mmCIF file with all atom_site columns, C-alpha atoms in Angstrom:
data_model
loop_
_atom_site.group_PDB
_atom_site.id
_atom_site.type_symbol
_atom_site.label_atom_id
_atom_site.label_alt_id
_atom_site.label_comp_id
_atom_site.label_asym_id
_atom_site.label_entity_id
_atom_site.label_seq_id
_atom_site.pdbx_PDB_ins_code
_atom_site.Cartn_x
_atom_site.Cartn_y
_atom_site.Cartn_z
_atom_site.occupancy
_atom_site.B_iso_or_equiv
_atom_site.pdbx_formal_charge
_atom_site.auth_seq_id
_atom_site.auth_comp_id
_atom_site.auth_asym_id
_atom_site.auth_atom_id
_atom_site.pdbx_PDB_model_num
ATOM 1   C CA . UNK A 1 1   ? 304.718 31.381 221.086 1.00 64.00 ? 208 UNK A CA 1
ATOM 2   C CA . UNK A 1 2   ? 305.514 28.666 223.549 1.00 71.00 ? 209 UNK A CA 1
ATOM 3   C CA . UNK A 1 3   ? 308.451 30.532 225.645 1.00 86.00 ? 210 UNK A CA 1
ATOM 4   C CA . UNK A 1 4   ? 306.094 33.084 226.693 1.00 88.00 ? 211 UNK A CA 1
ATOM 5   C CA . UNK A 1 5   ? 303.587 31.512 227.494 1.00 92.00 ? 212 UNK A CA 1
ATOM 6   C CA . UNK A 1 6   ? 306.253 29.678 229.645 1.00 90.00 ? 213 UNK A CA 1
ATOM 7   C CA . UNK A 1 7   ? 307.069 32.773 230.949 1.00 93.00 ? 214 UNK A CA 1
ATOM 8   C CA . UNK A 1 8   ? 303.422 34.183 231.849 1.00 94.00 ? 215 UNK A CA 1
ATOM 9   C CA . UNK A 1 9   ? 303.149 31.123 233.743 1.00 94.00 ? 216 UNK A CA 1
ATOM 10  C CA . UNK A 1 10  ? 305.686 31.334 235.557 1.00 94.00 ? 217 UNK A CA 1
ATOM 11  C CA . UNK A 1 11  ? 304.942 35.336 236.389 1.00 95.00 ? 218 UNK A CA 1
ATOM 12  C CA . UNK A 1 12  ? 301.796 34.077 237.306 1.00 95.00 ? 219 UNK A CA 1
ATOM 13  C CA . UNK A 1 13  ? 303.438 31.341 239.291 1.00 95.00 ? 220 UNK A CA 1
ATOM 14  C CA . UNK A 1 14  ? 301.073 29.066 237.735 1.00 95.00 ? 221 UNK A CA 1
ATOM 15  C CA . UNK A 1 15  ? 301.917 25.624 236.071 1.00 94.00 ? 222 UNK A CA 1
ATOM 16  C CA . UNK A 1 16  ? 299.970 23.000 233.447 1.00 95.00 ? 223 UNK A CA 1
ATOM 17  C CA . UNK A 1 17  ? 298.763 20.468 235.039 1.00 96.00 ? 224 UNK A CA 1
ATOM 18  C CA . UNK A 1 18  ? 299.690 16.655 232.751 1.00 94.00 ? 225 UNK A CA 1
ATOM 19  C CA . UNK A 1 19  ? 296.359 16.589 230.699 1.00 96.00 ? 226 UNK A CA 1
ATOM 20  C CA . UNK A 1 20  ? 293.736 13.977 232.000 1.00 93.00 ? 227 UNK A CA 1
ATOM 21  C CA . UNK A 1 21  ? 292.625 11.366 230.577 1.00 92.00 ? 228 UNK A CA 1
ATOM 22  C CA . UNK A 1 22  ? 288.932 11.008 229.162 1.00 91.00 ? 229 UNK A CA 1
ATOM 23  C CA . UNK A 1 23  ? 286.938 9.672  232.061 1.00 83.00 ? 230 UNK A CA 1
ATOM 24  C CA . UNK A 1 24  ? 284.553 8.257  229.651 1.00 89.00 ? 231 UNK A CA 1
ATOM 25  C CA . UNK A 1 25  ? 284.405 7.382  225.380 1.00 94.00 ? 232 UNK A CA 1
ATOM 26  C CA . UNK A 1 26  ? 285.148 10.600 224.035 1.00 95.00 ? 233 UNK A CA 1
ATOM 27  C CA . UNK A 1 27  ? 289.190 11.939 222.878 1.00 97.00 ? 234 UNK A CA 1
ATOM 28  C CA . UNK A 1 28  ? 289.527 15.713 224.840 1.00 97.00 ? 235 UNK A CA 1
ATOM 29  C CA . UNK A 1 29  ? 290.491 17.084 221.768 1.00 98.00 ? 236 UNK A CA 1
ATOM 30  C CA . UNK A 1 30  ? 288.766 16.533 218.122 1.00 98.00 ? 237 UNK A CA 1
ATOM 31  C CA . UNK A 1 31  ? 291.015 18.685 214.952 1.00 97.00 ? 238 UNK A CA 1
ATOM 32  C CA . UNK A 1 32  ? 288.512 20.030 212.318 1.00 97.00 ? 239 UNK A CA 1
ATOM 33  C CA . UNK A 1 33  ? 288.856 22.807 209.274 1.00 97.00 ? 240 UNK A CA 1
ATOM 34  C CA . UNK A 1 34  ? 291.305 24.100 211.317 1.00 97.00 ? 241 UNK A CA 1
ATOM 35  C CA . UNK A 1 35  ? 290.362 24.405 214.054 1.00 98.00 ? 242 UNK A CA 1
ATOM 36  C CA . UNK A 1 36  ? 290.493 22.172 217.604 1.00 98.00 ? 243 UNK A CA 1
ATOM 37  C CA . UNK A 1 37  ? 287.418 21.228 219.522 1.00 98.00 ? 244 UNK A CA 1
ATOM 38  C CA . UNK A 1 38  ? 288.519 19.976 223.588 1.00 98.00 ? 245 UNK A CA 1
ATOM 39  C CA . UNK A 1 39  ? 285.922 18.376 225.581 1.00 98.00 ? 246 UNK A CA 1
ATOM 40  C CA . UNK A 1 40  ? 285.171 19.941 228.743 1.00 98.00 ? 247 UNK A CA 1
ATOM 41  C CA . UNK A 1 41  ? 287.816 19.838 231.144 1.00 98.00 ? 248 UNK A CA 1
ATOM 42  C CA . UNK A 1 42  ? 287.134 19.477 234.906 1.00 97.00 ? 249 UNK A CA 1
ATOM 43  C CA . UNK A 1 43  ? 289.734 21.873 237.497 1.00 98.00 ? 250 UNK A CA 1
ATOM 44  C CA . UNK A 1 44  ? 292.232 20.152 239.498 1.00 97.00 ? 251 UNK A CA 1
ATOM 45  C CA . UNK A 1 45  ? 294.486 21.845 241.853 1.00 96.00 ? 252 UNK A CA 1
ATOM 46  C CA . UNK A 1 46  ? 297.841 20.272 242.700 1.00 94.00 ? 253 UNK A CA 1
ATOM 47  C CA . UNK A 1 47  ? 295.873 16.353 241.562 1.00 93.00 ? 254 UNK A CA 1
ATOM 48  C CA . UNK A 1 48  ? 292.393 17.263 243.247 1.00 96.00 ? 255 UNK A CA 1
ATOM 49  C CA . UNK A 1 49  ? 289.340 17.607 242.035 1.00 97.00 ? 256 UNK A CA 1
ATOM 50  C CA . UNK A 1 50  ? 287.921 20.487 243.127 1.00 98.00 ? 257 UNK A CA 1
ATOM 51  C CA . UNK A 1 51  ? 284.214 20.222 244.038 1.00 98.00 ? 258 UNK A CA 1
ATOM 52  C CA . UNK A 1 52  ? 281.117 21.463 245.390 1.00 98.00 ? 259 UNK A CA 1
ATOM 53  C CA . UNK A 1 53  ? 278.647 23.936 244.094 1.00 98.00 ? 260 UNK A CA 1
ATOM 54  C CA . UNK A 1 54  ? 278.786 28.069 243.525 1.00 98.00 ? 261 UNK A CA 1
ATOM 55  C CA . UNK A 1 55  ? 276.524 29.803 245.856 1.00 97.00 ? 262 UNK A CA 1
ATOM 56  C CA . UNK A 1 56  ? 276.040 26.625 248.768 1.00 98.00 ? 263 UNK A CA 1
ATOM 57  C CA . UNK A 1 57  ? 279.638 25.576 249.623 1.00 97.00 ? 264 UNK A CA 1
ATOM 58  C CA . UNK A 1 58  ? 281.858 27.281 247.005 1.00 98.00 ? 265 UNK A CA 1
ATOM 59  C CA . UNK A 1 59  ? 282.471 30.734 247.130 1.00 98.00 ? 266 UNK A CA 1
ATOM 60  C CA . UNK A 1 60  ? 283.145 32.998 244.167 1.00 98.00 ? 267 UNK A CA 1
ATOM 61  C CA . UNK A 1 61  ? 287.561 33.054 245.041 1.00 98.00 ? 268 UNK A CA 1
ATOM 62  C CA . UNK A 1 62  ? 287.132 29.856 245.058 1.00 98.00 ? 269 UNK A CA 1
ATOM 63  C CA . UNK A 1 63  ? 285.143 29.291 241.385 1.00 98.00 ? 270 UNK A CA 1
ATOM 64  C CA . UNK A 1 64  ? 287.322 31.554 239.556 1.00 98.00 ? 271 UNK A CA 1
ATOM 65  C CA . UNK A 1 65  ? 290.785 29.496 241.284 1.00 98.00 ? 272 UNK A CA 1
ATOM 66  C CA . UNK A 1 66  ? 288.623 26.568 240.037 1.00 98.00 ? 273 UNK A CA 1
ATOM 67  C CA . UNK A 1 67  ? 287.347 27.446 236.471 1.00 98.00 ? 274 UNK A CA 1
ATOM 68  C CA . UNK A 1 68  ? 291.679 28.610 236.187 1.00 98.00 ? 275 UNK A CA 1
ATOM 69  C CA . UNK A 1 69  ? 292.518 25.337 236.587 1.00 98.00 ? 276 UNK A CA 1
ATOM 70  C CA . UNK A 1 70  ? 289.547 24.192 233.677 1.00 98.00 ? 277 UNK A CA 1
ATOM 71  C CA . UNK A 1 71  ? 292.055 26.783 231.512 1.00 98.00 ? 278 UNK A CA 1
ATOM 72  C CA . UNK A 1 72  ? 295.335 25.429 232.629 1.00 98.00 ? 279 UNK A CA 1
ATOM 73  C CA . UNK A 1 73  ? 294.110 21.851 232.093 1.00 98.00 ? 280 UNK A CA 1
ATOM 74  C CA . UNK A 1 74  ? 293.055 22.950 228.532 1.00 98.00 ? 281 UNK A CA 1
ATOM 75  C CA . UNK A 1 75  ? 296.019 24.805 227.844 1.00 98.00 ? 282 UNK A CA 1
ATOM 76  C CA . UNK A 1 76  ? 297.547 21.531 229.034 1.00 97.00 ? 283 UNK A CA 1
ATOM 77  C CA . UNK A 1 77  ? 295.533 18.864 226.499 1.00 98.00 ? 284 UNK A CA 1
ATOM 78  C CA . UNK A 1 78  ? 296.630 21.804 223.262 1.00 98.00 ? 285 UNK A CA 1
ATOM 79  C CA . UNK A 1 79  ? 300.103 21.773 224.501 1.00 96.00 ? 286 UNK A CA 1
ATOM 80  C CA . UNK A 1 80  ? 299.996 17.045 224.942 1.00 97.00 ? 287 UNK A CA 1
ATOM 81  C CA . UNK A 1 81  ? 297.865 17.570 220.995 1.00 97.00 ? 288 UNK A CA 1
ATOM 82  C CA . UNK A 1 82  ? 299.534 19.307 219.570 1.00 96.00 ? 289 UNK A CA 1
ATOM 83  C CA . UNK A 1 83  ? 303.236 18.603 220.528 1.00 94.00 ? 290 UNK A CA 1
ATOM 84  C CA . UNK A 1 84  ? 304.035 22.769 221.738 1.00 91.00 ? 291 UNK A CA 1
ATOM 85  C CA . UNK A 1 85  ? 301.804 26.088 221.611 1.00 95.00 ? 292 UNK A CA 1
ATOM 86  C CA . UNK A 1 86  ? 302.827 27.879 218.545 1.00 93.00 ? 293 UNK A CA 1
ATOM 87  C CA . UNK A 1 87  ? 300.567 25.890 216.437 1.00 95.00 ? 294 UNK A CA 1
ATOM 88  C CA . UNK A 1 88  ? 298.037 27.900 218.131 1.00 97.00 ? 295 UNK A CA 1
ATOM 89  C CA . UNK A 1 89  ? 296.699 30.985 216.324 1.00 97.00 ? 296 UNK A CA 1
ATOM 90  C CA . UNK A 1 90  ? 293.304 32.275 218.347 1.00 98.00 ? 297 UNK A CA 1
ATOM 91  C CA . UNK A 1 91  ? 291.746 31.656 221.793 1.00 98.00 ? 298 UNK A CA 1
ATOM 92  C CA . UNK A 1 92  ? 287.470 31.104 219.726 1.00 98.00 ? 299 UNK A CA 1
ATOM 93  C CA . UNK A 1 93  ? 285.642 30.875 222.306 1.00 98.00 ? 300 UNK A CA 1
ATOM 94  C CA . UNK A 1 94  ? 285.405 29.308 225.699 1.00 98.00 ? 301 UNK A CA 1
ATOM 95  C CA . UNK A 1 95  ? 281.868 27.635 227.139 1.00 98.00 ? 302 UNK A CA 1
ATOM 96  C CA . UNK A 1 96  ? 282.229 27.327 231.501 1.00 98.00 ? 303 UNK A CA 1
ATOM 97  C CA . UNK A 1 97  ? 279.655 25.008 233.177 1.00 98.00 ? 304 UNK A CA 1
ATOM 98  C CA . UNK A 1 98  ? 279.240 25.958 236.833 1.00 98.00 ? 305 UNK A CA 1
ATOM 99  C CA . UNK A 1 99  ? 277.505 23.783 238.696 1.00 98.00 ? 306 UNK A CA 1
ATOM 100 C CA . UNK A 1 100 ? 275.415 26.623 240.397 1.00 98.00 ? 307 UNK A CA 1
ATOM 101 C CA . UNK A 1 101 ? 272.684 26.624 243.917 1.00 98.00 ? 308 UNK A CA 1
ATOM 102 C CA . UNK A 1 102 ? 269.584 28.338 242.428 1.00 97.00 ? 309 UNK A CA 1
ATOM 103 C CA . UNK A 1 103 ? 270.191 31.978 243.323 1.00 98.00 ? 310 UNK A CA 1
ATOM 104 C CA . UNK A 1 104 ? 273.919 31.872 242.284 1.00 98.00 ? 311 UNK A CA 1
ATOM 105 C CA . UNK A 1 105 ? 273.957 34.339 239.013 1.00 98.00 ? 312 UNK A CA 1
ATOM 106 C CA . UNK A 1 106 ? 277.718 35.482 239.578 1.00 98.00 ? 313 UNK A CA 1
ATOM 107 C CA . UNK A 1 107 ? 278.653 32.449 236.362 1.00 98.00 ? 314 UNK A CA 1
ATOM 108 C CA . UNK A 1 108 ? 280.190 35.320 234.140 1.00 98.00 ? 315 UNK A CA 1
ATOM 109 C CA . UNK A 1 109 ? 282.503 36.039 237.424 1.00 98.00 ? 316 UNK A CA 1
ATOM 110 C CA . UNK A 1 110 ? 284.073 32.028 237.989 1.00 98.00 ? 317 UNK A CA 1
ATOM 111 C CA . UNK A 1 111 ? 283.912 32.129 233.750 1.00 98.00 ? 318 UNK A CA 1
ATOM 112 C CA . UNK A 1 112 ? 286.476 35.119 234.108 1.00 98.00 ? 319 UNK A CA 1
ATOM 113 C CA . UNK A 1 113 ? 289.335 33.000 236.053 1.00 98.00 ? 320 UNK A CA 1
ATOM 114 C CA . UNK A 1 114 ? 289.803 31.003 232.437 1.00 98.00 ? 321 UNK A CA 1
ATOM 115 C CA . UNK A 1 115 ? 289.095 34.464 230.535 1.00 98.00 ? 322 UNK A CA 1
ATOM 116 C CA . UNK A 1 116 ? 291.904 36.097 232.484 1.00 98.00 ? 323 UNK A CA 1
ATOM 117 C CA . UNK A 1 117 ? 294.003 33.227 231.883 1.00 98.00 ? 324 UNK A CA 1
ATOM 118 C CA . UNK A 1 118 ? 293.180 33.253 228.140 1.00 98.00 ? 325 UNK A CA 1
ATOM 119 C CA . UNK A 1 119 ? 294.739 36.993 228.198 1.00 98.00 ? 326 UNK A CA 1
ATOM 120 C CA . UNK A 1 120 ? 296.949 36.796 229.579 1.00 97.00 ? 327 UNK A CA 1
ATOM 121 C CA . UNK A 1 121 ? 298.581 33.291 228.494 1.00 97.00 ? 328 UNK A CA 1
ATOM 122 C CA . UNK A 1 122 ? 298.154 34.618 224.522 1.00 97.00 ? 329 UNK A CA 1
ATOM 123 C CA . UNK A 1 123 ? 297.744 37.923 224.451 1.00 96.00 ? 330 UNK A CA 1
ATOM 124 C CA . UNK A 1 124 ? 295.449 39.520 222.131 1.00 97.00 ? 331 UNK A CA 1
ATOM 125 C CA . UNK A 1 125 ? 294.829 35.547 221.026 1.00 97.00 ? 332 UNK A CA 1
ATOM 126 C CA . UNK A 1 126 ? 293.840 34.751 224.246 1.00 98.00 ? 333 UNK A CA 1
ATOM 127 C CA . UNK A 1 127 ? 290.494 36.758 223.059 1.00 98.00 ? 334 UNK A CA 1
ATOM 128 C CA . UNK A 1 128 ? 287.435 34.720 222.876 1.00 98.00 ? 335 UNK A CA 1
ATOM 129 C CA . UNK A 1 129 ? 283.464 34.499 222.776 1.00 98.00 ? 336 UNK A CA 1
ATOM 130 C CA . UNK A 1 130 ? 282.074 32.821 226.000 1.00 98.00 ? 337 UNK A CA 1
ATOM 131 C CA . UNK A 1 131 ? 279.454 31.544 227.409 1.00 98.00 ? 338 UNK A CA 1
ATOM 132 C CA . UNK A 1 132 ? 278.817 31.253 230.897 1.00 98.00 ? 339 UNK A CA 1
ATOM 133 C CA . UNK A 1 133 ? 275.765 29.246 232.379 1.00 98.00 ? 340 UNK A CA 1
ATOM 134 C CA . UNK A 1 134 ? 274.974 27.433 236.103 1.00 98.00 ? 341 UNK A CA 1
ATOM 135 C CA . UNK A 1 135 ? 273.547 23.944 236.313 1.00 98.00 ? 342 UNK A CA 1
ATOM 136 C CA . UNK A 1 136 ? 272.611 22.077 238.987 1.00 98.00 ? 343 UNK A CA 1
ATOM 137 C CA . UNK A 1 137 ? 275.814 19.436 238.632 1.00 98.00 ? 344 UNK A CA 1
ATOM 138 C CA . UNK A 1 138 ? 278.911 18.486 237.113 1.00 98.00 ? 345 UNK A CA 1
ATOM 139 C CA . UNK A 1 139 ? 280.475 15.030 236.653 1.00 95.00 ? 346 UNK A CA 1
ATOM 140 C CA . UNK A 1 140 ? 282.184 13.737 239.968 1.00 96.00 ? 347 UNK A CA 1
ATOM 141 C CA . UNK A 1 141 ? 280.726 16.854 241.864 1.00 98.00 ? 348 UNK A CA 1
ATOM 142 C CA . UNK A 1 142 ? 282.735 19.526 240.057 1.00 98.00 ? 349 UNK A CA 1
ATOM 143 C CA . UNK A 1 143 ? 282.762 22.537 240.757 1.00 98.00 ? 350 UNK A CA 1
ATOM 144 C CA . UNK A 1 144 ? 283.249 24.404 237.448 1.00 98.00 ? 351 UNK A CA 1
ATOM 145 C CA . UNK A 1 145 ? 283.634 22.525 233.878 1.00 98.00 ? 352 UNK A CA 1
ATOM 146 C CA . UNK A 1 146 ? 284.523 24.441 230.576 1.00 98.00 ? 353 UNK A CA 1
ATOM 147 C CA . UNK A 1 147 ? 285.491 23.314 226.477 1.00 98.00 ? 354 UNK A CA 1
ATOM 148 C CA . UNK A 1 148 ? 286.937 25.361 223.842 1.00 98.00 ? 355 UNK A CA 1
ATOM 149 C CA . UNK A 1 149 ? 287.218 26.187 220.427 1.00 98.00 ? 356 UNK A CA 1
ATOM 150 C CA . UNK A 1 150 ? 291.044 26.862 219.130 1.00 98.00 ? 357 UNK A CA 1
ATOM 151 C CA . UNK A 1 151 ? 291.544 28.797 215.430 1.00 98.00 ? 358 UNK A CA 1
ATOM 152 C CA . UNK A 1 152 ? 295.289 26.594 215.377 1.00 97.00 ? 359 UNK A CA 1
ATOM 153 C CA . UNK A 1 153 ? 298.198 29.374 213.566 1.00 95.00 ? 360 UNK A CA 1
ATOM 154 C CA . UNK A 1 154 ? 297.615 29.722 209.415 1.00 86.00 ? 361 UNK A CA 1
#
């Protein structure tokens, strides 16, 4: 699977970032009962945190790129925790938090930036359940934050 993901990343013109260190008192990944629970990941593009509020100073396309960047960080955390990605059985769920103006209602469209990435990288195993919610603020002013639940392969 790792070779397939590397090829898919190359075809998309993307690469995995360095897995980010926690910014507070938590760990990036907890393994329990055959599942990996990933802490919320923030959107870094070229090492810079994407900040702002959707519907105010961040447009939909930039929000989708931010969600995709969160998805890349999730995959980077998986690779760091597992050593390689061959142990990933399925992306079970993504929880997407979008820093949103009060009248912004396209959180699901923003979340597609990460959801479509998971399918592109993991195929059918990347299809997942999802929440996409608007919030008034996120840590460090991030535009998007995404957490994940991932099943390990048998």
